[in-house]
CSV table of C-alpha atoms in Angstrom, one decimal:
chain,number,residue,atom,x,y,z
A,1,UNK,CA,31.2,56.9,12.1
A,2,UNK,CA,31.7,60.4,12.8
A,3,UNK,CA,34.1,59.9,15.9
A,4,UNK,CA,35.9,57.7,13.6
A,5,UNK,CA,36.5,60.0,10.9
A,6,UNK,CA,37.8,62.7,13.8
A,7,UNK,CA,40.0,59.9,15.0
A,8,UNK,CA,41.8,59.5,11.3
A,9,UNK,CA,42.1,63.2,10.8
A,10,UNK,CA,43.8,63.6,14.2
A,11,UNK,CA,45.9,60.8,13.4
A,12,UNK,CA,47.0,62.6,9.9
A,13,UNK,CA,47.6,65.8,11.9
A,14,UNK,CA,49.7,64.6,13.9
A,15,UNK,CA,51.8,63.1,11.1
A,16,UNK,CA,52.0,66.3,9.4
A,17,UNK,CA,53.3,68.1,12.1
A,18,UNK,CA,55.9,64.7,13.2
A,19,UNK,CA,56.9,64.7,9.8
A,20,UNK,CA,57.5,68.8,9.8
A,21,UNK,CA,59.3,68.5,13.2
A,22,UNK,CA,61.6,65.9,12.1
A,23,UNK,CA,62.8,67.4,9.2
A,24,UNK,CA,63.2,70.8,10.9
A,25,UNK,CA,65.3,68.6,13.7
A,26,UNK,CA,67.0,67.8,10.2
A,27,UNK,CA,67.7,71.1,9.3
A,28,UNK,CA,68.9,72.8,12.8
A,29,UNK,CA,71.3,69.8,13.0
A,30,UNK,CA,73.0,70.4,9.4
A,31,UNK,CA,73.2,74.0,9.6
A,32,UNK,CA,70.5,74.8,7.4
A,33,UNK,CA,68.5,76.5,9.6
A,34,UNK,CA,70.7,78.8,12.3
A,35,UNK,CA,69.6,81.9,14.0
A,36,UNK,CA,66.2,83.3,12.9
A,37,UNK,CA,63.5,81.2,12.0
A,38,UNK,CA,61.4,82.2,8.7
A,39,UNK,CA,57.9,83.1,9.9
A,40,UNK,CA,54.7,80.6,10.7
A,41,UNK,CA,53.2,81.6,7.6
A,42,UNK,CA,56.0,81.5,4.9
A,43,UNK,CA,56.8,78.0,6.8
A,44,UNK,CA,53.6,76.8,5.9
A,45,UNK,CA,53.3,77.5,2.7
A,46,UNK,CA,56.9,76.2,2.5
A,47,UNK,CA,55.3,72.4,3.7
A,48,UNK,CA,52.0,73.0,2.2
A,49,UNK,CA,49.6,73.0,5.4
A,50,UNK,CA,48.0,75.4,7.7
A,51,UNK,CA,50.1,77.4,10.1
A,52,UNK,CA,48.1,75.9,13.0
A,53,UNK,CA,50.4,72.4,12.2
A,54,UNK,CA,53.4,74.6,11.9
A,55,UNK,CA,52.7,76.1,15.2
A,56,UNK,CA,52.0,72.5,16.7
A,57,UNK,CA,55.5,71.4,14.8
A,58,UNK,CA,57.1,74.2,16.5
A,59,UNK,CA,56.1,73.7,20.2
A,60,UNK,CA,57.6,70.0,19.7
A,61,UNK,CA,60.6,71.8,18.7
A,62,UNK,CA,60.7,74.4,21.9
A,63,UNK,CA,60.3,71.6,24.4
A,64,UNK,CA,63.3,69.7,22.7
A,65,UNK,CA,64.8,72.6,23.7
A,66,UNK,CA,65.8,72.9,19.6
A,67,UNK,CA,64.4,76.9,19.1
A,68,UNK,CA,63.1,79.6,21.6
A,69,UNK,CA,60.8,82.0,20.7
A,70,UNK,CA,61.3,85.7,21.6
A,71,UNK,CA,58.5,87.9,21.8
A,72,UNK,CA,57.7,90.6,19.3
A,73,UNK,CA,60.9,89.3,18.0
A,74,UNK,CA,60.9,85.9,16.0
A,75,UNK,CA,61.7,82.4,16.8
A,76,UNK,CA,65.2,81.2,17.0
A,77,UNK,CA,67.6,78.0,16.5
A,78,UNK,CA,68.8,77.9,20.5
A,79,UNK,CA,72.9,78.0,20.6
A,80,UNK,CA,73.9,74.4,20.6
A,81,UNK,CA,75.2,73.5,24.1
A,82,UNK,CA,78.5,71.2,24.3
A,83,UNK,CA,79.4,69.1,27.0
A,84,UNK,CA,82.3,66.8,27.8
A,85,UNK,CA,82.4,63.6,28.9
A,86,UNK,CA,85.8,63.2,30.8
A,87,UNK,CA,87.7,60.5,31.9
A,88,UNK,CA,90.3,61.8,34.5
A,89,UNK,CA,92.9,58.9,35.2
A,90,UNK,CA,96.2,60.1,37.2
A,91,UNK,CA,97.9,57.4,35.0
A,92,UNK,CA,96.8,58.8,31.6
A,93,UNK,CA,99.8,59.8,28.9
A,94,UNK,CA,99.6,60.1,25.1
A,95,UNK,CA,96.1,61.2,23.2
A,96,UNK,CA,93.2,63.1,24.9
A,97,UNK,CA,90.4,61.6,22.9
A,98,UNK,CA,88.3,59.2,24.7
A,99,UNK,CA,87.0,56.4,21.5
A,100,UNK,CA,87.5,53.4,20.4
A,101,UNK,CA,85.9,50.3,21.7
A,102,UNK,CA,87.1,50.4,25.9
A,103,UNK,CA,84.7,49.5,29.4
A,104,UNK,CA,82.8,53.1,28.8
A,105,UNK,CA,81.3,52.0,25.5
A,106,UNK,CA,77.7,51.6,27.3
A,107,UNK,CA,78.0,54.6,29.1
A,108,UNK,CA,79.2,56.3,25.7
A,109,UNK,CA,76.1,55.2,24.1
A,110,UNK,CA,73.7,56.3,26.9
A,111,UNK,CA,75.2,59.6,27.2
A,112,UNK,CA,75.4,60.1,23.2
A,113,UNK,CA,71.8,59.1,22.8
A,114,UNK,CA,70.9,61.5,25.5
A,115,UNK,CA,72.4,64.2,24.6
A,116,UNK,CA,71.4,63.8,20.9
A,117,UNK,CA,67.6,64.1,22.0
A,118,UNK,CA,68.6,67.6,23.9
A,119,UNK,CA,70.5,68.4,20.4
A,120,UNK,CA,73.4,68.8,22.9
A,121,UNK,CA,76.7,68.1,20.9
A,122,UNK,CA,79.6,65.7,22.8
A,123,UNK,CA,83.3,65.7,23.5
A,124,UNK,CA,84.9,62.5,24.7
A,125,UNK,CA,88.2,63.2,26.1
A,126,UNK,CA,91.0,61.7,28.5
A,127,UNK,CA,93.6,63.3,30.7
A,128,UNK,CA,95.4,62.8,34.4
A,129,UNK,CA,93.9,66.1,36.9
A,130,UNK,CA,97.0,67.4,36.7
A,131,UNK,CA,96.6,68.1,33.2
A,132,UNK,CA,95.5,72.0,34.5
A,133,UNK,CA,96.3,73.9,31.3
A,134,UNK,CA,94.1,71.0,29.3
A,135,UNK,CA,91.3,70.8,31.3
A,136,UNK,CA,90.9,74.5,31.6
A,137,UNK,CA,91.0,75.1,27.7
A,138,UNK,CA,88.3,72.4,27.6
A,139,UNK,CA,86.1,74.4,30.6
A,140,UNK,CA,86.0,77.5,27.9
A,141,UNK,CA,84.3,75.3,25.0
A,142,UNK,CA,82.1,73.2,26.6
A,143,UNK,CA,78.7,73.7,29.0
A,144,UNK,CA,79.8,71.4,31.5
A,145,UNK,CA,81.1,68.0,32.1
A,146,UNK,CA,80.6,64.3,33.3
A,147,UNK,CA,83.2,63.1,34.9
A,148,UNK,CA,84.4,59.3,35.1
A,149,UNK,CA,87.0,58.7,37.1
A,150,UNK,CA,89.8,56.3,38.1
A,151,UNK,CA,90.0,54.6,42.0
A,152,UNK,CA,93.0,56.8,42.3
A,153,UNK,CA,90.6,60.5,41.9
A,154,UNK,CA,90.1,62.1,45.0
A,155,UNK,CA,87.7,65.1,46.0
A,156,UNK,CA,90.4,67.3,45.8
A,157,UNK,CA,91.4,66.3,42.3
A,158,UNK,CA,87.8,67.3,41.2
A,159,UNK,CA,88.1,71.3,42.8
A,160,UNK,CA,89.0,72.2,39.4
A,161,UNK,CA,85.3,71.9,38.1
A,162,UNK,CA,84.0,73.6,41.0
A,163,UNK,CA,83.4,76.7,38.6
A,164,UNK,CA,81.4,74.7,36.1
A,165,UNK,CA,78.3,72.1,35.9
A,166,UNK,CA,79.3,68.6,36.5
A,167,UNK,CA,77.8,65.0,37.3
A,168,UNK,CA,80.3,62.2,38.1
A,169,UNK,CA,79.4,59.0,36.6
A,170,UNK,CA,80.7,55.4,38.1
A,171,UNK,CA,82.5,54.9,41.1
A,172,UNK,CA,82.0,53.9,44.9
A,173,UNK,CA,78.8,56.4,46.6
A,174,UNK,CA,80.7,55.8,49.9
A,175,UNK,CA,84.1,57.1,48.2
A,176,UNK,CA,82.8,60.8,47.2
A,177,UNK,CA,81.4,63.9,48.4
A,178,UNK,CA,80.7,64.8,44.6
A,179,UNK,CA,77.4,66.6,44.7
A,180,UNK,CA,75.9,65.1,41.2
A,181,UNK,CA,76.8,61.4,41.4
A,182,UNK,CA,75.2,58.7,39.2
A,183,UNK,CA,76.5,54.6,39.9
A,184,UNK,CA,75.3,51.5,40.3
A,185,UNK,CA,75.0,49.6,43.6
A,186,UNK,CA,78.6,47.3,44.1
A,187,UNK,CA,78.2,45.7,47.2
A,188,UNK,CA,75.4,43.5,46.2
A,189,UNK,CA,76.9,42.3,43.1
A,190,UNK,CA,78.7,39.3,45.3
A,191,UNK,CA,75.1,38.2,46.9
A,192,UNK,CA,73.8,38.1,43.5
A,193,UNK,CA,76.8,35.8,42.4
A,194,UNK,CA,76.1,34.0,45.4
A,195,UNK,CA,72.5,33.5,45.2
A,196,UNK,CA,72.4,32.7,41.0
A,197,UNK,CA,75.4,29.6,41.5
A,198,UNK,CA,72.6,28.7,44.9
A,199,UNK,CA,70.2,28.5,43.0
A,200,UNK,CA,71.9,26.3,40.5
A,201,UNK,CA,72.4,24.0,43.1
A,202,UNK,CA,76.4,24.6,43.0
A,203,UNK,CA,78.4,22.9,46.2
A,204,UNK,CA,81.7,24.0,45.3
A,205,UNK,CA,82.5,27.8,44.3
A,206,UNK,CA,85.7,29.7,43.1
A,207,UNK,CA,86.0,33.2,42.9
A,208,UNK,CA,87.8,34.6,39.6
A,209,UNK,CA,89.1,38.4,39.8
A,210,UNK,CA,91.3,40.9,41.3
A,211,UNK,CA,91.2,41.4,45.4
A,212,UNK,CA,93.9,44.1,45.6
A,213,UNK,CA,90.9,47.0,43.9
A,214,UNK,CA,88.6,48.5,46.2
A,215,UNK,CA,85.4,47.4,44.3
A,216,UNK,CA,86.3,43.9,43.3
A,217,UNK,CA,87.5,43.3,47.0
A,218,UNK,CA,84.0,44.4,47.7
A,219,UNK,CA,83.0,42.1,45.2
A,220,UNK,CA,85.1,39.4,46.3
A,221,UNK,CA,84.1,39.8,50.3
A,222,UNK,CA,80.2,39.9,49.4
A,223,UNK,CA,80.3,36.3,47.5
A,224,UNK,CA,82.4,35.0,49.9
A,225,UNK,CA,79.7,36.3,53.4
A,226,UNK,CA,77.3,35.0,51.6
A,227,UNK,CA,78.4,31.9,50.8
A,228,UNK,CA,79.9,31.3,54.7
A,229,UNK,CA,76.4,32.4,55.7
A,230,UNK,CA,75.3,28.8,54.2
A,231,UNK,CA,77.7,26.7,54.9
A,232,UNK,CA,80.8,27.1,52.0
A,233,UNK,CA,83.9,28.6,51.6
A,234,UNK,CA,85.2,29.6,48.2
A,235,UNK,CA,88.0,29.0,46.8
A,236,UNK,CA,90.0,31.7,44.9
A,237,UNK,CA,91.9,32.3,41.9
A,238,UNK,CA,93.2,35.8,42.4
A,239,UNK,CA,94.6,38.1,39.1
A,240,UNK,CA,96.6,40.9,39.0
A,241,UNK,CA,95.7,43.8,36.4
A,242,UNK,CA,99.1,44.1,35.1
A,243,UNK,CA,99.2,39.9,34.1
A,244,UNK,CA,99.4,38.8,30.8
A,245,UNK,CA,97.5,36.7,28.8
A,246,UNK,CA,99.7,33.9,28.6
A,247,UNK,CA,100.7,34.1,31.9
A,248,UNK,CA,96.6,34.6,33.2
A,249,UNK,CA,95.6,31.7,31.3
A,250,UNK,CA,98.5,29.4,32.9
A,251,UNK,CA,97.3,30.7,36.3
A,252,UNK,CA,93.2,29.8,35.6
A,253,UNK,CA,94.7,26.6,34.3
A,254,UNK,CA,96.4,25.3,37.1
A,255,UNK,CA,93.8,26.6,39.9
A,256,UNK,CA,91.1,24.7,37.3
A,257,UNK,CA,92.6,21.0,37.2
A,258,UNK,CA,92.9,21.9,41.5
A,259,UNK,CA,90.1,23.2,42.4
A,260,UNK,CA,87.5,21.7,39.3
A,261,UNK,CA,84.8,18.8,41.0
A,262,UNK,CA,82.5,18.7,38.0
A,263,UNK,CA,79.1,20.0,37.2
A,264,UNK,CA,78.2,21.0,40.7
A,265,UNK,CA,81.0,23.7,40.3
A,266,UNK,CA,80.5,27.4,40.3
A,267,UNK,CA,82.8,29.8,39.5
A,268,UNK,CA,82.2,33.9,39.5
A,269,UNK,CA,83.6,36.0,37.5
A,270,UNK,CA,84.4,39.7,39.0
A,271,UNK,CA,84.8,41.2,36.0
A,272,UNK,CA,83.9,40.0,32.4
A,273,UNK,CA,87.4,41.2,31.1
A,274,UNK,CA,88.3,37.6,32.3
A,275,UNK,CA,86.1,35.7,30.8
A,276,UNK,CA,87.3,35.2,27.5
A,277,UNK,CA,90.1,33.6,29.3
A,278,UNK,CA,88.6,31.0,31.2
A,279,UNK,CA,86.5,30.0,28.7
A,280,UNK,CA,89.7,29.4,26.2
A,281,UNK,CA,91.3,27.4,29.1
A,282,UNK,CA,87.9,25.3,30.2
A,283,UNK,CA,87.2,24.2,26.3
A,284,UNK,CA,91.3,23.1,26.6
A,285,UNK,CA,90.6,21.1,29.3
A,286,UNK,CA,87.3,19.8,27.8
A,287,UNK,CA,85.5,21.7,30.4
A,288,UNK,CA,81.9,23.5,28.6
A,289,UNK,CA,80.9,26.2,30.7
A,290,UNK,CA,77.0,26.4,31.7
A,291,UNK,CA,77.2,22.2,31.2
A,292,UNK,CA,80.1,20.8,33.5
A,293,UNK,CA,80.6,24.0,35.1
A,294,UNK,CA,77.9,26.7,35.9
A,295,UNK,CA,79.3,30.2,35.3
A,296,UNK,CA,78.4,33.9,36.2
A,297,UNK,CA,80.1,37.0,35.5
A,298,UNK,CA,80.0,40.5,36.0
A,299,UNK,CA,79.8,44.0,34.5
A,300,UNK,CA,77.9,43.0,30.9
A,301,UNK,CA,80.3,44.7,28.8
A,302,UNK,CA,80.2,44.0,25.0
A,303,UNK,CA,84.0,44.5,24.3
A,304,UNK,CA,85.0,41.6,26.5
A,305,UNK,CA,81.9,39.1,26.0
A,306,UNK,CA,81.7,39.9,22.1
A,307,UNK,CA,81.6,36.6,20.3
A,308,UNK,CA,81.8,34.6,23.7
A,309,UNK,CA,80.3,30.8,23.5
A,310,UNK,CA,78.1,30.6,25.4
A,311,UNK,CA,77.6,34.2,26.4
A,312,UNK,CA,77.6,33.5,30.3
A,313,UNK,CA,74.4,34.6,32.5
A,314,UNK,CA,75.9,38.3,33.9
A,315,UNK,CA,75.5,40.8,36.4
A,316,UNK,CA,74.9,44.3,34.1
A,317,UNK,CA,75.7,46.9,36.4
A,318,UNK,CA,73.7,49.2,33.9
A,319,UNK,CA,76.2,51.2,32.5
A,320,UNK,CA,74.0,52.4,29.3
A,321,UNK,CA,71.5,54.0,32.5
A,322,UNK,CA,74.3,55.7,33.9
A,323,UNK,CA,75.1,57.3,31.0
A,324,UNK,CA,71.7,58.3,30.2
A,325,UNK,CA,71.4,59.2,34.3
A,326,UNK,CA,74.2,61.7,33.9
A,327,UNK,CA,73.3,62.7,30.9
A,328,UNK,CA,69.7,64.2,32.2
A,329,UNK,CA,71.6,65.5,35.4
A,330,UNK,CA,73.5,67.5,33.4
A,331,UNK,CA,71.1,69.0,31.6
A,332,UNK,CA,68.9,69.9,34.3
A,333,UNK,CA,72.1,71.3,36.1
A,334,UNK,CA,73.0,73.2,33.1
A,335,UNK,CA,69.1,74.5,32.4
A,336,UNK,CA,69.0,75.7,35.8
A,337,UNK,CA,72.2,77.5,35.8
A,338,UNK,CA,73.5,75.4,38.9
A,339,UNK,CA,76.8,74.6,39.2
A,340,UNK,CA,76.2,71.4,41.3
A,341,UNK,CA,73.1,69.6,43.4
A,342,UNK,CA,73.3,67.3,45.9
A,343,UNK,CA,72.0,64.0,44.0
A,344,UNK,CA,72.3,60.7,44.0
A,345,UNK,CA,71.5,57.9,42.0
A,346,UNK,CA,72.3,54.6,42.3
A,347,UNK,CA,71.3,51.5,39.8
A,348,UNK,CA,70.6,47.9,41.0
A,349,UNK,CA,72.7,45.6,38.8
A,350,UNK,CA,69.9,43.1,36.9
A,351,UNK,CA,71.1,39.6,36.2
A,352,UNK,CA,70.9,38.6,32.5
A,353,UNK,CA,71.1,35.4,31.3
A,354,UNK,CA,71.8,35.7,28.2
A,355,UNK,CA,72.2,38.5,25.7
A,356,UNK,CA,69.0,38.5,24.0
A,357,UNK,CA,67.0,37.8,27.6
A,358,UNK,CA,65.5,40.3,29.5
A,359,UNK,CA,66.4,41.3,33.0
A,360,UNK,CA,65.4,38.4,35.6
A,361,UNK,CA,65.5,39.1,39.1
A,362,UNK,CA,68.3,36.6,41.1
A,363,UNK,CA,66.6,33.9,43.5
A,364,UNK,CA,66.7,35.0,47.4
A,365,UNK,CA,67.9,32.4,49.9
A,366,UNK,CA,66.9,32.7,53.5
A,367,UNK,CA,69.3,31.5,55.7
């Protein structure tokens, strides 16, 4: 009876001091508490408990890296540390800001969320590397950056951060000698496609997406080894970037009354920015996708599957862990005064088969 008594009272403790932390996260994040902390004693008669639960609220507070105490001195609201999450693209014109709903919205959030916990505040901005007088007014106002770049970024378009902390998120390992990179693992992406339409005893397979970029070329070569590997030979319905809708849909169309057996078709879909597409052209031709033709896509991006019936099984590449993966390099980059460190990290994609499913791991074949 006794040890459960101590049990309650710890419990309660530790909700005093939770609750105290919280609202003095509350308080360093509206302003009202900046510089100087009142002391541990006028605090605690402040909240009405014992300054040992102050002092217990306030270590939560130090290793969220929120206050630092200085000896002899006081305790004091750290200076709020900025960073900027960049997107450098050689093509960019017009606004800097980086928002709105676009294929970085995971990586956004993951970033954002991070951030948040470090009480680490976030710019999202836009601009082409040779956007020198921009980027070097944003180097003065922030701690340091992650970087996303375009296919077209080279190292020597990245020489301009060389001076600051920095982790590039996305983009090919292989392509890079950036010393802080965080990305996902691309060449497997086509043996998964591969191995789920397999495993869903397909016969005949179509590949859906753009060959002419490095990655979905990758993509593209991947599904299509694999495949040969047991026997098939994909067909391919190959999209430019710059093609219209009307003109996209006519294409996917044309290649699906062609190349369209029935159910033991499988079609993959490099990209999902596609796949609101086919599916508006397979319900025309009275085609369901996942019935009469089994479907997998690729990337998991909310933007282009929002609203999509049936949301098809898809390849995440993880974006909302690269975000968060960058995120934490930064910080630690940034705590320890580096200005770069040679690490990498690079996510498996996870095939999700629907968007309320967990992760599931794709079948393996053995050839």
């Amino acid at each position: 009876m006794k040890v459960t008594t101590q049990k309650i009272n710890g419990n309660e403790a530790r909700k005093k001091y939770g609750h105290i932390y919280q609202d003095m996260v509350n308080r360093i994040r509206s302003g009202y508490y900046s510089g100087k902390l009142p002391g541990i004693n006028q605090l605690a008669k402040e909240y009405s408990v014992n300054p040992l639960t102050i002092t217990k609220a306030l270590d939560m507070l130090t290793k969220a890296s929120m206050i630092e105490k200085r000896p002899r001195v006081g305790t004091f609201v750290k200076h709020k540390r900025c960073i900027a999450v960049l997107e450098l693209d050689k093509m960019h014109s017009g606004s800097h800001s980086l928002s709105g709903s676009t294929v970085y919205d995971k990586i956004i959030r993951g970033i954002h969320e991070t951030m948040d916990s470090h009480n680490v505040s976030v710019l999202f901005q836009s601009c082409s590397p040779t956007e020198k007088e921009f980027i070097e007014s944003l180097k003065r106002d922030v701690d340091g950056f992650i970087l996303i770049t375009q296919q077209d970024i080279f190292d020597n378009d990245l020489t301009l951060f060389n001076d600051i902390p920095w982790v590039k998120a996305m983009g090919d390992i292989a392509a890079t000698q950036s010393p802080a990179h965080v990305t996902y693992n691309n060449k497997i992406i086509g043996i998964q496609a591969a191995e789920y339409l397999l495993a869903q005893k397909c016969e005949n397979f179509i590949f859906l997406g753009n060959r002419a970029k490095g990655i979905f070329q990758e993509r593209f070569c991947e599904f299509n080894d694999r495949l040969e590997s047991f026997g098939y030979s994909p067909e391919t319905i190959f999209a430019s970037y710059d093609m219209g809708v009307n003109e996209l849909a006519e294409l996917i169309r044309e290649s699906i009354k062609r190349l369209y057996t029935g159910p033991e078709t499988g079609i993959f879909i490099a990209a999902d920015r596609y796949a609101m597409v086919l599916h508006q052209v397979l319900y025309s031709l009275g085609i369901f996708p996942g019935r009469d033709i089994k479907v997998i896509s690729c990337d998991n991006n909310d933007y282009h599957l929002h609203g999509l019936f049936p949301r098809p099984p898809v390849l995440d590449i993880r974006m909302d862990s690269i975000g968060r993966g960058a995120a934490e390099m930064l910080i630690k980059l940034i705590s320890q005064k580096k200005l770069s460190e040679f690490e990498k990290v690079i996510f498996t994609p996870e095939l999700i088969v629907n968007k309320e499913s967990s992760a599931v791991k794709t079948a393996v074949y053995a050839n």
